[in-house]
Amino acid sequence: MYTPAHFEWNHAAQIRQLIAEQPLAMLVGPDGAGESFVSHLPLTAMDDGQGGWLLEGHMARANPHWAWLQKQASVLAVFSGPSAYVSPRHYEHERNVPTWNYLAVHVHGRLEFMDDAQAKDGLLKRLIAQHEPAYAAQWRGLPADFQAKLLGAIVGFRLHVTRCEAKAKLSQNRSAAERARIVQAFQQGGAQEQAVADWMLRLAL
């Protein structure tokens, strides 16, 4: 990912927070013919118990991607944060052009597949706990044979992180007065613009 120095983002806790808020990732790897193939999957970041971290998720067994990915030494998961158009009207001089503010995280890692029913059940329960804790009781109350059928229809995996690149392009190359005007305008805009303004304030830009 092309990342000028002023847009580099190295704050691990903030990066993990973005992943938690925007969990739908693009899992990228080649298909059987070597062409790029993408699966869109919600992934959960968690500590690996050894001082590092990993991403956890699952995909449909019917998706051929998992079989292709088993043959890869490394894969890429891409997370996209909120983004918004930046008008040059916020700048101090008219000799400027529009741009786009956004956050992006690229996570490289090694995949470990899990096809044990108990392991997949634990994976689903952790996903439920993050997104809808109240659903946990309903999941536990489903008939055992129905649960087994659902678990058999998915393949679980963990992506052990080997490298993480993160970019926060949030007008760091502009003056403090210009950034303040951009934040103010975004706060009065739509949901995406408001989310970008929130991240500009979080990163103290």
XYZ file of C-alpha atoms in Angstrom:
205
model
C 0.000 0.000 0.000
C 1.409 3.380 -1.003
C 1.740 5.343 2.236
C 3.530 8.709 2.421
C 5.231 9.213 5.778
C 2.672 11.752 7.035
C -0.158 9.233 6.534
C 1.538 6.286 8.256
C -0.512 4.908 11.140
C 1.304 2.814 13.721
C -0.964 2.951 16.780
C -1.798 -0.726 17.426
C -4.744 -0.124 19.780
C -6.396 2.326 17.358
C -5.892 -0.067 14.449
C -7.522 -2.879 16.434
C -10.384 -0.501 17.257
C -10.969 0.238 13.577
C -11.081 -3.498 12.846
C -13.632 -3.937 15.645
C -15.784 -1.117 14.234
C -15.388 -2.155 10.579
C -14.984 -5.955 10.762
C -16.011 -6.784 7.187
C -12.718 -7.555 5.461
C -11.657 -8.509 1.971
C -9.654 -11.736 2.218
C -7.436 -11.732 -0.856
C -5.677 -14.689 -2.429
C -5.324 -16.414 -5.802
C -7.829 -18.840 -7.229
C -6.923 -22.154 -8.834
C -5.729 -20.382 -11.987
C -3.617 -17.839 -10.110
C -6.065 -14.980 -10.629
C -6.980 -12.652 -7.754
C -10.002 -13.840 -5.762
C -11.686 -12.026 -2.877
C -13.988 -13.260 -0.123
C -15.849 -10.629 1.921
C -15.906 -11.864 5.512
C -16.322 -10.421 9.022
C -13.109 -11.009 10.968
C -12.394 -10.614 14.675
C -9.016 -9.475 16.036
C -7.770 -11.194 19.177
C -4.535 -11.796 21.092
C -2.738 -15.005 20.173
C -1.467 -15.660 23.706
C 2.152 -15.286 22.589
C 2.496 -11.518 22.480
C 1.054 -11.181 18.995
C -2.418 -11.099 17.526
C -4.536 -12.867 14.962
C -7.748 -12.574 12.988
C -10.476 -15.166 13.314
C -13.311 -15.924 10.917
C -15.106 -18.477 8.800
C -16.467 -18.955 5.303
C -18.987 -21.202 3.626
C -17.673 -24.666 2.834
C -19.202 -24.210 -0.621
C -16.837 -21.267 -1.239
C -13.863 -22.714 -3.187
C -11.601 -19.976 -1.853
C -10.659 -21.811 1.338
C -9.247 -24.778 -0.585
C -7.163 -22.465 -2.758
C -5.933 -20.519 0.277
C -4.717 -23.705 1.961
C -1.940 -23.788 -0.625
C -0.733 -20.244 0.121
C 2.097 -19.358 2.488
C 0.606 -15.910 3.118
C -2.697 -14.121 2.472
C -3.947 -10.559 2.822
C -6.947 -9.207 4.710
C -7.987 -5.626 3.868
C -10.129 -3.483 6.158
C -11.610 -0.185 5.003
C -12.612 2.480 7.473
C -14.916 5.443 6.892
C -14.076 7.773 4.025
C -15.220 11.138 2.719
C -14.671 13.629 -0.096
C -12.667 16.718 0.875
C -13.589 19.907 -0.977
C -10.841 22.487 -1.701
C -13.195 25.155 -0.359
C -11.851 24.295 3.100
C -8.323 25.340 2.146
C -6.748 28.739 2.597
C -5.792 29.177 -1.070
C -7.754 28.485 -4.239
C -4.838 26.725 -5.949
C -5.805 23.387 -4.478
C -7.733 20.361 -5.701
C -10.251 17.965 -4.147
C -9.069 14.840 -2.375
C -10.417 11.963 -0.298
C -9.872 11.190 3.381
C -9.930 7.554 4.481
C -8.525 4.853 6.750
C -7.263 1.468 5.549
C -5.558 -1.516 7.166
C -3.744 -4.321 5.336
C -3.055 -7.419 7.431
C -0.702 -10.066 6.055
C -0.535 -13.465 7.673
C -0.495 -17.227 7.634
C -3.812 -19.085 7.616
C -4.609 -21.922 9.994
C -7.855 -23.712 9.148
C -10.154 -25.171 11.804
C -12.683 -27.830 10.872
C -13.325 -29.330 14.292
C -16.964 -28.799 15.348
C -16.036 -27.697 18.873
C -13.470 -25.189 17.604
C -15.962 -23.746 15.116
C -18.645 -23.540 17.787
C -16.261 -21.511 19.950
C -15.430 -19.282 16.997
C -19.119 -18.571 16.348
C -19.786 -17.874 20.019
C -16.973 -15.316 20.103
C -18.372 -13.666 16.968
C -21.862 -13.593 18.510
C -20.474 -12.146 21.753
C -18.977 -9.264 19.797
C -21.955 -8.422 17.603
C -25.124 -9.676 19.309
C -24.608 -11.148 22.808
C -28.357 -11.594 23.262
C -28.385 -14.128 20.399
C -26.090 -16.504 22.318
C -28.978 -18.081 24.238
C -30.891 -18.694 21.002
C -27.850 -20.358 19.411
C -27.365 -22.624 22.415
C -31.062 -23.528 22.313
C -31.054 -24.747 18.712
C -31.407 -28.532 18.231
C -28.075 -30.355 18.288
C -28.550 -31.853 14.841
C -29.364 -28.427 13.383
C -26.253 -26.917 14.999
C -24.159 -29.773 13.631
C -25.530 -29.158 10.138
C -24.732 -25.456 10.308
C -21.239 -26.071 11.677
C -20.603 -28.593 8.936
C -21.463 -25.997 6.313
C -18.617 -23.654 7.322
C -14.842 -23.764 7.530
C -13.185 -21.805 10.327
C -9.770 -20.208 10.168
C -7.267 -18.050 11.962
C -4.956 -15.621 10.248
C -1.745 -15.360 12.272
C -0.513 -11.832 11.651
C 3.005 -11.485 10.254
C 2.768 -7.884 9.045
C 0.292 -5.038 9.354
C 0.241 -1.856 7.274
C -2.146 0.910 8.213
C -2.871 4.249 6.588
C -4.840 7.159 7.987
C -5.148 9.793 5.275
C -6.868 12.483 7.309
C -5.508 15.822 6.091
C -2.312 15.625 8.165
C -0.558 17.496 5.346
C -2.827 20.531 5.775
C -2.607 23.416 8.247
C -4.297 23.255 11.649
C -6.852 25.854 10.535
C -7.712 23.884 7.404
C -8.052 20.633 9.348
C -10.373 22.354 11.815
C -12.593 23.569 8.958
C -12.676 20.077 7.454
C -13.658 18.531 10.788
C -16.385 21.123 11.296
C -17.785 20.524 7.802
C -17.692 16.740 8.247
C -19.472 16.973 11.589
C -22.377 18.647 9.779
C -22.400 16.099 6.951
C -23.629 12.536 6.513
C -22.761 9.441 8.506
C -19.517 8.730 6.635
C -18.313 12.308 6.990
C -19.166 12.344 10.689
C -17.252 9.095 11.176
C -14.192 10.558 9.446
C -14.413 13.659 11.652
C -14.552 11.412 14.701
C -11.373 9.630 13.625
C -9.617 12.935 12.903
C -10.391 13.982 16.481
C -9.402 10.575 17.914
C -6.036 10.772 16.226
C -5.692 14.361 17.496
C -5.223 15.759 14.028
